[in-house]
PDB file of N, CA and C in Angstrom:
ATOM      1  N   LYS K  11    -139.505   1.116  50.038  1.00 66.00           N
ATOM      2  CA  LYS K  11    -138.674   1.811  49.078  1.00 66.00           C
ATOM      3  C   LYS K  11    -139.351   3.087  48.574  1.00 66.00           C
ATOM      4  N   GLN K  12    -140.666   3.212  48.855  1.00 79.00           N
ATOM      5  CA  GLN K  12    -141.401   4.399  48.415  1.00 79.00           C
ATOM      6  C   GLN K  12    -142.206   4.961  49.587  1.00 79.00           C
ATOM      7  N   PRO K  13    -141.522   5.623  50.515  1.00 84.00           N
ATOM      8  CA  PRO K  13    -142.218   6.077  51.731  1.00 84.00           C
ATOM      9  C   PRO K  13    -143.339   7.076  51.455  1.00 84.00           C
ATOM     10  N   THR K  14    -143.232   7.846  50.391  1.00 91.00           N
ATOM     11  CA  THR K  14    -144.290   8.814  50.079  1.00 91.00           C
ATOM     12  C   THR K  14    -145.586   8.088  49.741  1.00 91.00           C
ATOM     13  N   LYS K  15    -145.488   7.026  48.949  1.00 94.00           N
ATOM     14  CA  LYS K  15    -146.691   6.255  48.589  1.00 94.00           C
ATOM     15  C   LYS K  15    -147.273   5.559  49.821  1.00 94.00           C
ATOM     16  N   LEU K  16    -146.407   5.056  50.691  1.00 93.00           N
ATOM     17  CA  LEU K  16    -146.871   4.428  51.922  1.00 93.00           C
ATOM     18  C   LEU K  16    -147.611   5.450  52.778  1.00 93.00           C
ATOM     19  N   GLU K  17    -147.037   6.609  52.950  1.00 94.00           N
ATOM     20  CA  GLU K  17    -147.673   7.650  53.755  1.00 94.00           C
ATOM     21  C   GLU K  17    -149.013   8.071  53.160  1.00 94.00           C
ATOM     22  N   GLU K  18    -149.089   8.175  51.841  1.00 96.00           N
ATOM     23  CA  GLU K  18    -150.357   8.521  51.181  1.00 96.00           C
ATOM     24  C   GLU K  18    -151.415   7.451  51.452  1.00 96.00           C
ATOM     25  N   ALA K  19    -151.022   6.189  51.335  1.00 96.00           N
ATOM     26  CA  ALA K  19    -151.964   5.093  51.589  1.00 96.00           C
ATOM     27  C   ALA K  19    -152.438   5.110  53.037  1.00 96.00           C
ATOM     28  N   LEU K  20    -151.510   5.323  53.968  1.00 96.00           N
ATOM     29  CA  LEU K  20    -151.883   5.350  55.386  1.00 96.00           C
ATOM     30  C   LEU K  20    -152.782   6.539  55.701  1.00 96.00           C
ATOM     31  N   ASN K  21    -152.524   7.688  55.096  1.00 97.00           N
ATOM     32  CA  ASN K  21    -153.403   8.845  55.291  1.00 97.00           C
ATOM     33  C   ASN K  21    -154.822   8.531  54.821  1.00 97.00           C
ATOM     34  N   TYR K  22    -154.931   7.797  53.724  1.00 97.00           N
ATOM     35  CA  TYR K  22    -156.243   7.374  53.227  1.00 97.00           C
ATOM     36  C   TYR K  22    -156.914   6.454  54.250  1.00 97.00           C
ATOM     37  N   TYR K  23    -156.206   5.412  54.689  1.00 97.00           N
ATOM     38  CA  TYR K  23    -156.790   4.457  55.635  1.00 97.00           C
ATOM     39  C   TYR K  23    -157.057   5.078  57.002  1.00 97.00           C
ATOM     40  N   ASN K  24    -156.298   6.071  57.382  1.00 98.00           N
ATOM     41  CA  ASN K  24    -156.533   6.746  58.662  1.00 98.00           C
ATOM     42  C   ASN K  24    -157.905   7.398  58.737  1.00 98.00           C
ATOM     43  N   ARG K  25    -158.520   7.657  57.602  1.00 97.00           N
ATOM     44  CA  ARG K  25    -159.863   8.262  57.572  1.00 97.00           C
ATOM     45  C   ARG K  25    -160.975   7.206  57.678  1.00 97.00           C
ATOM     46  N   SER K  26    -160.619   5.936  57.709  1.00 96.00           N
ATOM     47  CA  SER K  26    -161.613   4.872  57.754  1.00 96.00           C
ATOM     48  C   SER K  26    -162.408   4.916  59.050  1.00 96.00           C
ATOM     49  N   ILE K  27    -163.685   4.635  58.935  1.00 95.00           N
ATOM     50  CA  ILE K  27    -164.510   4.519  60.135  1.00 95.00           C
ATOM     51  C   ILE K  27    -164.587   3.067  60.595  1.00 95.00           C
ATOM     52  N   GLN K  28    -164.059   2.155  59.793  1.00 93.00           N
ATOM     53  CA  GLN K  28    -163.986   0.747  60.147  1.00 93.00           C
ATOM     54  C   GLN K  28    -162.680   0.477  60.893  1.00 93.00           C
ATOM     55  N   PRO K  29    -162.703  -0.429  61.859  1.00 94.00           N
ATOM     56  CA  PRO K  29    -161.448  -0.784  62.533  1.00 94.00           C
ATOM     57  C   PRO K  29    -160.527  -1.533  61.561  1.00 94.00           C
ATOM     58  N   LEU K  30    -159.261  -1.223  61.616  1.00 96.00           N
ATOM     59  CA  LEU K  30    -158.276  -1.829  60.728  1.00 96.00           C
ATOM     60  C   LEU K  30    -157.092  -2.354  61.520  1.00 96.00           C
ATOM     61  N   LEU K  31    -156.406  -3.298  60.926  1.00 97.00           N
ATOM     62  CA  LEU K  31    -155.125  -3.787  61.416  1.00 97.00           C
ATOM     63  C   LEU K  31    -154.225  -3.868  60.199  1.00 97.00           C
ATOM     64  N   ILE K  32    -153.049  -3.308  60.289  1.00 96.00           N
ATOM     65  CA  ILE K  32    -152.109  -3.320  59.182  1.00 96.00           C
ATOM     66  C   ILE K  32    -151.047  -4.376  59.473  1.00 96.00           C
ATOM     67  N   VAL K  33    -150.803  -5.252  58.504  1.00 95.00           N
ATOM     68  CA  VAL K  33    -149.792  -6.286  58.630  1.00 95.00           C
ATOM     69  C   VAL K  33    -148.648  -5.931  57.694  1.00 95.00           C
ATOM     70  N   GLY K  34    -147.461  -5.767  58.274  1.00 92.00           N
ATOM     71  CA  GLY K  34    -146.267  -5.481  57.482  1.00 92.00           C
ATOM     72  C   GLY K  34    -145.474  -6.758  57.288  1.00 92.00           C
ATOM     73  N   CYS K  35    -145.177  -7.061  56.046  1.00 91.00           N
ATOM     74  CA  CYS K  35    -144.416  -8.269  55.730  1.00 91.00           C
ATOM     75  C   CYS K  35    -143.242  -7.835  54.854  1.00 91.00           C
ATOM     76  N   ALA K  36    -142.146  -7.463  55.500  1.00 87.00           N
ATOM     77  CA  ALA K  36    -140.980  -6.959  54.773  1.00 87.00           C
ATOM     78  C   ALA K  36    -139.730  -7.611  55.333  1.00 87.00           C
ATOM     79  N   GLY K  37    -138.868  -8.021  54.446  1.00 81.00           N
ATOM     80  CA  GLY K  37    -137.624  -8.651  54.864  1.00 81.00           C
ATOM     81  C   GLY K  37    -136.477  -7.664  54.849  1.00 81.00           C
ATOM     82  N   GLY K  38    -135.309  -8.188  55.138  1.00 80.00           N
ATOM     83  CA  GLY K  38    -134.117  -7.338  55.145  1.00 80.00           C
ATOM     84  C   GLY K  38    -134.204  -6.315  56.255  1.00 80.00           C
ATOM     85  N   THR K  39    -133.832  -5.102  55.961  1.00 75.00           N
ATOM     86  CA  THR K  39    -133.954  -4.015  56.919  1.00 75.00           C
ATOM     87  C   THR K  39    -135.381  -3.505  56.846  1.00 75.00           C
ATOM     88  N   ASP K  40    -136.192  -3.923  57.799  1.00 77.00           N
ATOM     89  CA  ASP K  40    -137.632  -3.655  57.762  1.00 77.00           C
ATOM     90  C   ASP K  40    -137.936  -2.240  58.226  1.00 77.00           C
ATOM     91  N   ALA K  41    -138.035  -1.324  57.290  1.00 85.00           N
ATOM     92  CA  ALA K  41    -138.472   0.030  57.615  1.00 85.00           C
ATOM     93  C   ALA K  41    -139.981   0.157  57.446  1.00 85.00           C
ATOM     94  N   LEU K  42    -140.597  -0.819  56.777  1.00 89.00           N
ATOM     95  CA  LEU K  42    -142.030  -0.750  56.478  1.00 89.00           C
ATOM     96  C   LEU K  42    -142.878  -0.657  57.740  1.00 89.00           C
ATOM     97  N   SER K  43    -142.702  -1.602  58.657  1.00 90.00           N
ATOM     98  CA  SER K  43    -143.572  -1.635  59.834  1.00 90.00           C
ATOM     99  C   SER K  43    -143.343  -0.437  60.746  1.00 90.00           C
ATOM    100  N   GLY K  44    -142.113  -0.016  60.900  1.00 89.00           N
ATOM    101  CA  GLY K  44    -141.845   1.156  61.733  1.00 89.00           C
ATOM    102  C   GLY K  44    -142.445   2.413  61.143  1.00 89.00           C
ATOM    103  N   THR K  45    -142.281   2.589  59.847  1.00 91.00           N
ATOM    104  CA  THR K  45    -142.849   3.763  59.168  1.00 91.00           C
ATOM    105  C   THR K  45    -144.370   3.719  59.221  1.00 91.00           C
ATOM    106  N   ALA K  46    -144.932   2.525  58.965  1.00 93.00           N
ATOM    107  CA  ALA K  46    -146.391   2.388  58.995  1.00 93.00           C
ATOM    108  C   ALA K  46    -146.942   2.676  60.387  1.00 93.00           C
ATOM    109  N   SER K  47    -146.305   2.139  61.413  1.00 93.00           N
ATOM    110  CA  SER K  47    -146.826   2.353  62.766  1.00 93.00           C
ATOM    111  C   SER K  47    -146.685   3.807  63.206  1.00 93.00           C
ATOM    112  N   PHE K  48    -145.686   4.500  62.686  1.00 93.00           N
ATOM    113  CA  PHE K  48    -145.532   5.916  63.007  1.00 93.00           C
ATOM    114  C   PHE K  48    -146.666   6.743  62.403  1.00 93.00           C
ATOM    115  N   HIS K  49    -147.042   6.441  61.160  1.00 94.00           N
ATOM    116  CA  HIS K  49    -148.026   7.255  60.437  1.00 94.00           C
ATOM    117  C   HIS K  49    -149.467   6.782  60.601  1.00 94.00           C
ATOM    118  N   SER K  50    -149.682   5.572  61.102  1.00 96.00           N
ATOM    119  CA  SER K  50    -151.027   5.017  61.179  1.00 96.00           C
ATOM    120  C   SER K  50    -151.679   5.279  62.534  1.00 96.00           C
ATOM    121  N   VAL K  51    -152.989   5.457  62.493  1.00 96.00           N
ATOM    122  CA  VAL K  51    -153.752   5.541  63.741  1.00 96.00           C
ATOM    123  C   VAL K  51    -154.241   4.152  64.160  1.00 96.00           C
ATOM    124  N   PHE K  52    -154.021   3.164  63.312  1.00 96.00           N
ATOM    125  CA  PHE K  52    -154.417   1.786  63.581  1.00 96.00           C
ATOM    126  C   PHE K  52    -153.196   0.944  63.945  1.00 96.00           C
ATOM    127  N   PRO K  53    -153.410  -0.160  64.634  1.00 96.00           N
ATOM    128  CA  PRO K  53    -152.269  -1.007  65.013  1.00 96.00           C
ATOM    129  C   PRO K  53    -151.596  -1.637  63.791  1.00 96.00           C
ATOM    130  N   VAL K  54    -150.297  -1.836  63.931  1.00 95.00           N
ATOM    131  CA  VAL K  54    -149.482  -2.470  62.890  1.00 95.00           C
ATOM    132  C   VAL K  54    -148.782  -3.665  63.518  1.00 95.00           C
ATOM    133  N   VAL K  55    -148.798  -4.779  62.823  1.00 95.00           N
ATOM    134  CA  VAL K  55    -148.068  -5.959  63.278  1.00 95.00           C
ATOM    135  C   VAL K  55    -147.093  -6.367  62.178  1.00 95.00           C
ATOM    136  N   SER K  56    -145.873  -6.659  62.564  1.00 93.00           N
ATOM    137  CA  SER K  56    -144.830  -7.098  61.636  1.00 93.00           C
ATOM    138  C   SER K  56    -144.755  -8.609  61.629  1.00 93.00           C
ATOM    139  N   CYS K  57    -144.644  -9.184  60.441  1.00 93.00           N
ATOM    140  CA  CYS K  57    -144.435 -10.622  60.290  1.00 93.00           C
ATOM    141  C   CYS K  57    -143.430 -10.794  59.149  1.00 93.00           C
ATOM    142  N   PRO K  58    -142.135 -10.766  59.481  1.00 90.00           N
ATOM    143  CA  PRO K  58    -141.115 -10.812  58.433  1.00 90.00           C
ATOM    144  C   PRO K  58    -141.091 -12.150  57.696  1.00 90.00           C
ATOM    145  N   PRO K  59    -140.982 -12.108  56.365  1.00 90.00           N
ATOM    146  CA  PRO K  59    -140.988 -13.351  55.587  1.00 90.00           C
ATOM    147  C   PRO K  59    -139.690 -14.137  55.707  1.00 90.00           C
ATOM    148  N   ASP K  60    -138.651 -13.482  56.199  1.00 87.00           N
ATOM    149  CA  ASP K  60    -137.338 -14.132  56.276  1.00 87.00           C
ATOM    150  C   ASP K  60    -137.026 -14.654  57.679  1.00 87.00           C
ATOM    151  N   GLY K  61    -138.066 -14.928  58.461  1.00 85.00           N
ATOM    152  CA  GLY K  61    -137.854 -15.457  59.809  1.00 85.00           C
ATOM    153  C   GLY K  61    -137.460 -14.366  60.787  1.00 85.00           C
ATOM    154  N   TRP K  62    -136.684 -14.751  61.782  1.00 88.00           N
ATOM    155  CA  TRP K  62    -136.297 -13.811  62.836  1.00 88.00           C
ATOM    156  C   TRP K  62    -135.621 -12.590  62.227  1.00 88.00           C
ATOM    157  N   ASN K  63    -136.158 -11.416  62.520  1.00 85.00           N
ATOM    158  CA  ASN K  63    -135.649 -10.176  61.944  1.00 85.00           C
ATOM    159  C   ASN K  63    -135.732  -9.095  63.012  1.00 85.00           C
ATOM    160  N   GLU K  64    -134.617  -8.830  63.663  1.00 84.00           N
ATOM    161  CA  GLU K  64    -134.608  -7.880  64.778  1.00 84.00           C
ATOM    162  C   GLU K  64    -134.908  -6.443  64.361  1.00 84.00           C
ATOM    163  N   THR K  65    -134.786  -6.135  63.077  1.00 84.00           N
ATOM    164  CA  THR K  65    -135.048  -4.747  62.677  1.00 84.00           C
ATOM    165  C   THR K  65    -136.492  -4.362  62.949  1.00 84.00           C
ATOM    166  N   CYS K  66    -137.401  -5.348  62.992  1.00 81.00           N
ATOM    167  CA  CYS K  66    -138.801  -5.075  63.326  1.00 81.00           C
ATOM    168  C   CYS K  66    -138.945  -4.619  64.778  1.00 81.00           C
ATOM    169  N   LEU K  67    -137.968  -4.973  65.599  1.00 85.00           N
ATOM    170  CA  LEU K  67    -138.039  -4.701  67.033  1.00 85.00           C
ATOM    171  C   LEU K  67    -137.239  -3.477  67.454  1.00 85.00           C
ATOM    172  N   LYS K  68    -136.510  -2.907  66.517  1.00 85.00           N
ATOM    173  CA  LYS K  68    -135.609  -1.801  66.866  1.00 85.00           C
ATOM    174  C   LYS K  68    -136.006  -0.501  66.183  1.00 85.00           C
ATOM    175  N   ASN K  69    -137.294  -0.273  66.077  1.00 82.00           N
ATOM    176  CA  ASN K  69    -137.759   0.969  65.468  1.00 82.00           C
ATOM    177  C   ASN K  69    -137.567   2.127  66.439  1.00 82.00           C
ATOM    178  N   PRO K  70    -137.458   3.341  65.911  1.00 81.00           N
ATOM    179  CA  PRO K  70    -137.239   4.500  66.777  1.00 81.00           C
ATOM    180  C   PRO K  70    -138.475   4.848  67.600  1.00 81.00           C
ATOM    181  N   PRO K  71    -138.310   5.703  68.600  1.00 86.00           N
ATOM    182  CA  PRO K  71    -139.456   6.151  69.406  1.00 86.00           C
ATOM    183  C   PRO K  71    -140.561   6.701  68.505  1.00 86.00           C
ATOM    184  N   GLY K  72    -141.788   6.392  68.865  1.00 86.00           N
ATOM    185  CA  GLY K  72    -142.929   6.829  68.069  1.00 86.00           C
ATOM    186  C   GLY K  72    -143.426   5.759  67.114  1.00 86.00           C
ATOM    187  N   SER K  73    -142.645   4.712  66.951  1.00 88.00           N
ATOM    188  CA  SER K  73    -143.067   3.564  66.143  1.00 88.00           C
ATOM    189  C   SER K  73    -143.476   2.457  67.100  1.00 88.00           C
ATOM    190  N   SER K  74    -144.680   1.935  66.914  1.00 90.00           N
ATOM    191  CA  SER K  74    -145.224   1.040  67.941  1.00 90.00           C
ATOM    192  C   SER K  74    -145.763  -0.258  67.369  1.00 90.00           C
ATOM    193  N   ASN K  75    -145.078  -0.831  66.411  1.00 92.00           N
ATOM    194  CA  ASN K  75    -145.583  -2.058  65.813  1.00 92.00           C
ATOM    195  C   ASN K  75    -145.420  -3.258  66.745  1.00 92.00           C
ATOM    196  N   ALA K  76    -146.377  -4.176  66.625  1.00 93.00           N
ATOM    197  CA  ALA K  76    -146.277  -5.467  67.296  1.00 93.00           C
ATOM    198  C   ALA K  76    -145.456  -6.393  66.400  1.00 93.00           C
ATOM    199  N   PHE K  77    -145.051  -7.535  66.934  1.00 93.00           N
ATOM    200  CA  PHE K  77    -144.221  -8.467  66.170  1.00 93.00           C
ATOM    201  C   PHE K  77    -144.733  -9.876  66.365  1.00 93.00           C
ATOM    202  N   CYS K  78    -145.020 -10.569  65.271  1.00 94.00           N
ATOM    203  CA  CYS K  78    -145.372 -11.990  65.296  1.00 94.00           C
ATOM    204  C   CYS K  78    -144.501 -12.685  64.269  1.00 94.00           C
ATOM    205  N   LEU K  79    -143.785 -13.686  64.697  1.00 93.00           N
ATOM    206  CA  LEU K  79    -142.891 -14.403  63.794  1.00 93.00           C
ATOM    207  C   LEU K  79    -143.656 -15.347  62.875  1.00 93.00           C
ATOM    208  N   ARG K  80    -144.766 -15.874  63.369  1.00 93.00           N
ATOM    209  CA  ARG K  80    -145.528 -16.870  62.606  1.00 93.00           C
ATOM    210  C   ARG K  80    -146.822 -16.269  62.067  1.00 93.00           C
ATOM    211  N   PRO K  81    -147.151 -16.534  60.794  1.00 93.00           N
ATOM    212  CA  PRO K  81    -148.404 -16.017  60.225  1.00 93.00           C
ATOM    213  C   PRO K  81    -149.653 -16.445  60.991  1.00 93.00           C
ATOM    214  N   ASP K  82    -149.666 -17.668  61.541  1.00 93.00           N
ATOM    215  CA  ASP K  82    -150.847 -18.095  62.300  1.00 93.00           C
ATOM    216  C   ASP K  82    -151.010 -17.267  63.574  1.00 93.00           C
ATOM    217  N   ASN K  83    -149.904 -16.787  64.136  1.00 95.00           N
ATOM    218  CA  ASN K  83    -150.014 -15.901  65.299  1.00 95.00           C
ATOM    219  C   ASN K  83    -150.509 -14.518  64.897  1.00 95.00           C
ATOM    220  N   VAL K  84    -150.185 -14.091  63.683  1.00 95.00           N
ATOM    221  CA  VAL K  84    -150.737 -12.819  63.175  1.00 95.00           C
ATOM    222  C   VAL K  84    -152.256 -12.937  63.073  1.00 95.00           C
ATOM    223  N   ALA K  85    -152.716 -14.085  62.587  1.00 94.00           N
ATOM    224  CA  ALA K  85    -154.162 -14.296  62.460  1.00 94.00           C
ATOM    225  C   ALA K  85    -154.844 -14.230  63.830  1.00 94.00           C
ATOM    226  N   LYS K  86    -154.228 -14.847  64.839  1.00 95.00           N
ATOM    227  CA  LYS K  86    -154.821 -14.791  66.176  1.00 95.00           C
ATOM    228  C   LYS K  86    -154.771 -13.368  66.731  1.00 95.00           C
ATOM    229  N   PHE K  87    -153.659 -12.679  66.491  1.00 95.00           N
ATOM    230  CA  PHE K  87    -153.536 -11.284  66.924  1.00 95.00           C
ATOM    231  C   PHE K  87    -154.650 -10.440  66.300  1.00 95.00           C
ATOM    232  N   ALA K  88    -154.912 -10.655  65.016  1.00 95.00           N
ATOM    233  CA  ALA K  88    -155.976  -9.920  64.327  1.00 95.00           C
ATOM    234  C   ALA K  88    -157.338 -10.239  64.951  1.00 95.00           C
ATOM    235  N   ALA K  89    -157.591 -11.515  65.199  1.00 95.00           N
ATOM    236  CA  ALA K  89    -158.863 -11.900  65.813  1.00 95.00           C
ATOM    237  C   ALA K  89    -159.014 -11.268  67.196  1.00 95.00           C
ATOM    238  N   GLN K  90    -157.938 -11.255  67.968  1.00 95.00           N
ATOM    239  CA  GLN K  90    -157.987 -10.624  69.294  1.00 95.00           C
ATOM    240  C   GLN K  90    -158.220  -9.115  69.170  1.00 95.00           C
ATOM    241  N   THR K  91    -157.592  -8.501  68.179  1.00 95.00           N
ATOM    242  CA  THR K  91    -157.740  -7.055  67.975  1.00 95.00           C
ATOM    243  C   THR K  91    -159.193  -6.687  67.696  1.00 95.00           C
ATOM    244  N   PHE K  92    -159.882  -7.538  66.933  1.00 95.00           N
ATOM    245  CA  PHE K  92    -161.245  -7.216  66.516  1.00 95.00           C
ATOM    246  C   PHE K  92    -162.323  -7.929  67.319  1.00 95.00           C
ATOM    247  N   SER K  93    -161.955  -8.718  68.321  1.00 95.00           N
ATOM    248  CA  SER K  93    -162.960  -9.482  69.074  1.00 95.00           C
ATOM    249  C   SER K  93    -163.924  -8.584  69.838  1.00 95.00           C
ATOM    250  N   HIS K  94    -163.519  -7.364  70.151  1.00 93.00           N
ATOM    251  CA  HIS K  94    -164.419  -6.464  70.872  1.00 93.00           C
ATOM    252  C   HIS K  94    -165.486  -5.854  69.964  1.00 93.00           C
ATOM    253  N   VAL K  95    -165.284  -5.902  68.642  1.00 93.00           N
ATOM    254  CA  VAL K  95    -166.282  -5.358  67.717  1.00 93.00           C
ATOM    255  C   VAL K  95    -167.024  -6.461  66.960  1.00 93.00           C
ATOM    256  N   ASN K  96    -166.540  -7.695  67.071  1.00 93.00           N
ATOM    257  CA  ASN K  96    -167.181  -8.804  66.375  1.00 93.00           C
ATOM    258  C   ASN K  96    -167.254 -10.004  67.319  1.00 93.00           C
ATOM    259  N   PRO K  97    -168.436 -10.275  67.860  1.00 94.00           N
ATOM    260  CA  PRO K  97    -168.560 -11.359  68.832  1.00 94.00           C
ATOM    261  C   PRO K  97    -168.233 -12.741  68.252  1.00 94.00           C
ATOM    262  N   VAL K  98    -168.297 -12.886  66.936  1.00 95.00           N
ATOM    263  CA  VAL K  98    -167.937 -14.166  66.318  1.00 95.00           C
ATOM    264  C   VAL K  98    -166.460 -14.461  66.573  1.00 95.00           C
ATOM    265  N   PHE K  99    -165.609 -13.441  66.426  1.00 94.00           N
ATOM    266  CA  PHE K  99    -164.176 -13.621  66.689  1.00 94.00           C
ATOM    267  C   PHE K  99    -163.947 -14.009  68.144  1.00 94.00           C
ATOM    268  N   LYS K 100    -164.653 -13.351  69.039  1.00 95.00           N
ATOM    269  CA  LYS K 100    -164.499 -13.654  70.462  1.00 95.00           C
ATOM    270  C   LYS K 100    -164.889 -15.098  70.742  1.00 95.00           C
ATOM    271  N   HIS K 101    -166.002 -15.544  70.180  1.00 96.00           N
ATOM    272  CA  HIS K 101    -166.459 -16.915  70.374  1.00 96.00           C
ATOM    273  C   HIS K 101    -165.433 -17.917  69.829  1.00 96.00           C
ATOM    274  N   ILE K 102    -164.915 -17.669  68.638  1.00 95.00           N
ATOM    275  CA  ILE K 102    -163.931 -18.569  68.028  1.00 95.00           C
ATOM    276  C   ILE K 102    -162.666 -18.636  68.885  1.00 95.00           C
ATOM    277  N   LEU K 103    -162.198 -17.485  69.368  1.00 95.00           N
ATOM    278  CA  LEU K 103    -161.003 -17.460  70.211  1.00 95.00           C
ATOM    279  C   LEU K 103    -161.201 -18.272  71.485  1.00 95.00           C
ATOM    280  N   LEU K 104    -162.327 -18.048  72.149  1.00 95.00           N
ATOM    281  CA  LEU K 104    -162.587 -18.758  73.405  1.00 95.00           C
ATOM    282  C   LEU K 104    -162.720 -20.264  73.167  1.00 95.00           C
ATOM    283  N   ALA K 105    -163.400 -20.649  72.095  1.00 96.00           N
ATOM    284  CA  ALA K 105    -163.558 -22.072  71.789  1.00 96.00           C
ATOM    285  C   ALA K 105    -162.210 -22.705  71.437  1.00 96.00           C
ATOM    286  N   SER K 106    -161.401 -21.998  70.687  1.00 94.00           N
ATOM    287  CA  SER K 106    -160.079 -22.513  70.309  1.00 94.00           C
ATOM    288  C   SER K 106    -159.192 -22.697  71.536  1.00 94.00           C
ATOM    289  N   ASN K 107    -159.223 -21.727  72.437  1.00 92.00           N
ATOM    290  CA  ASN K 107    -158.435 -21.834  73.666  1.00 92.00           C
ATOM    291  C   ASN K 107    -158.893 -23.016  74.510  1.00 92.00           C
ATOM    292  N   GLU K 108    -160.192 -23.176  74.632  1.00 95.00           N
ATOM    293  CA  GLU K 108    -160.732 -24.286  75.427  1.00 95.00           C
ATOM    294  C   GLU K 108    -160.330 -25.631  74.812  1.00 95.00           C
ATOM    295  N   GLU K 109    -160.410 -25.732  73.495  1.00 94.00           N
ATOM    296  CA  GLU K 109    -160.020 -26.970  72.810  1.00 94.00           C
ATOM    297  C   GLU K 109    -158.547 -27.289  73.039  1.00 94.00           C
ATOM    298  N   LYS K 110    -157.706 -26.281  72.980  1.00 92.00           N
ATOM    299  CA  LYS K 110    -156.270 -26.489  73.190  1.00 92.00           C
ATOM    300  C   LYS K 110    -155.996 -26.954  74.621  1.00 92.00           C
ATOM    301  N   VAL K 111    -156.631 -26.335  75.586  1.00 94.00           N
ATOM    302  CA  VAL K 111    -156.442 -26.715  76.988  1.00 94.00           C
ATOM    303  C   VAL K 111    -156.891 -28.155  77.208  1.00 94.00           C
ATOM    304  N   LEU K 112    -158.029 -28.522  76.635  1.00 94.00           N
ATOM    305  CA  LEU K 112    -158.517 -29.897  76.790  1.00 94.00           C
ATOM    306  C   LEU K 112    -157.535 -30.902  76.186  1.00 94.00           C
ATOM    307  N   LYS K 113    -156.962 -30.594  75.039  1.00 92.00           N
ATOM    308  CA  LYS K 113    -155.959 -31.475  74.424  1.00 92.00           C
ATOM    309  C   LYS K 113    -154.728 -31.615  75.309  1.00 92.00           C
ATOM    310  N   LEU K 114    -154.295 -30.523  75.921  1.00 93.00           N
ATOM    311  CA  LEU K 114    -153.123 -30.570  76.800  1.00 93.00           C
ATOM    312  C   LEU K 114    -153.401 -31.397  78.046  1.00 93.00           C
ATOM    313  N   VAL K 115    -154.576 -31.206  78.619  1.00 91.00           N
ATOM    314  CA  VAL K 115    -154.951 -31.982  79.811  1.00 91.00           C
ATOM    315  C   VAL K 115    -155.015 -33.465  79.462  1.00 91.00           C
ATOM    316  N   LYS K 116    -155.615 -33.772  78.323  1.00 89.00           N
ATOM    317  CA  LYS K 116    -155.715 -35.180  77.878  1.00 89.00           C
ATOM    318  C   LYS K 116    -154.330 -35.778  77.654  1.00 89.00           C
ATOM    319  N   ALA K 117    -153.438 -35.032  77.039  1.00 89.00           N
ATOM    320  CA  ALA K 117    -152.080 -35.511  76.787  1.00 89.00           C
ATOM    321  C   ALA K 117    -151.338 -35.740  78.098  1.00 89.00           C
ATOM    322  N   ASP K 118    -151.557 -34.900  79.098  1.00 87.00           N
ATOM    323  CA  ASP K 118    -150.894 -35.061  80.407  1.00 87.00           C
ATOM    324  C   ASP K 118    -151.354 -36.334  81.113  1.00 87.00           C
ATOM    325  N   LYS K 119    -152.572 -36.734  80.877  1.00 84.00           N
ATOM    326  CA  LYS K 119    -153.108 -37.938  81.544  1.00 84.00           C
ATOM    327  C   LYS K 119    -152.416 -39.195  81.036  1.00 84.00           C
ATOM    328  N   PHE K 120    -151.870 -39.150  79.840  1.00 75.00           N
ATOM    329  CA  PHE K 120    -151.210 -40.326  79.262  1.00 75.00           C
ATOM    330  C   PHE K 120    -149.724 -40.378  79.590  1.00 75.00           C
ATOM    331  N   HIS K 121    -149.222 -39.413  80.322  1.00 68.00           N
ATOM    332  CA  HIS K 121    -147.783 -39.407  80.648  1.00 68.00           C
ATOM    333  C   HIS K 121    -147.543 -39.666  82.101  1.00 68.00           C
TER     334      HIS K 121
END
């Protein structure tokens, strides 16, 4: 509702020397993530609070936000985004994937 303030905030964060990920959580007609992804030099991911929201997916050219419907998937997306700069994230991701695969294999053996 206040695009000027959003643009000012993004201009500030665009000067960061630290890697960032912006998470947009807006319902209704989501202009937040599209506007943020247009003005940001960092990745933006949309996670609408009202469930499936196609407006996050129909932004105009030049808007490049990712979309995750579930907050836990946003967390994994963030970990994947930063795994190249933080080996702890990479280790956690690989261990989590291995644990999930082992559970699936174990479950298949019982069927």
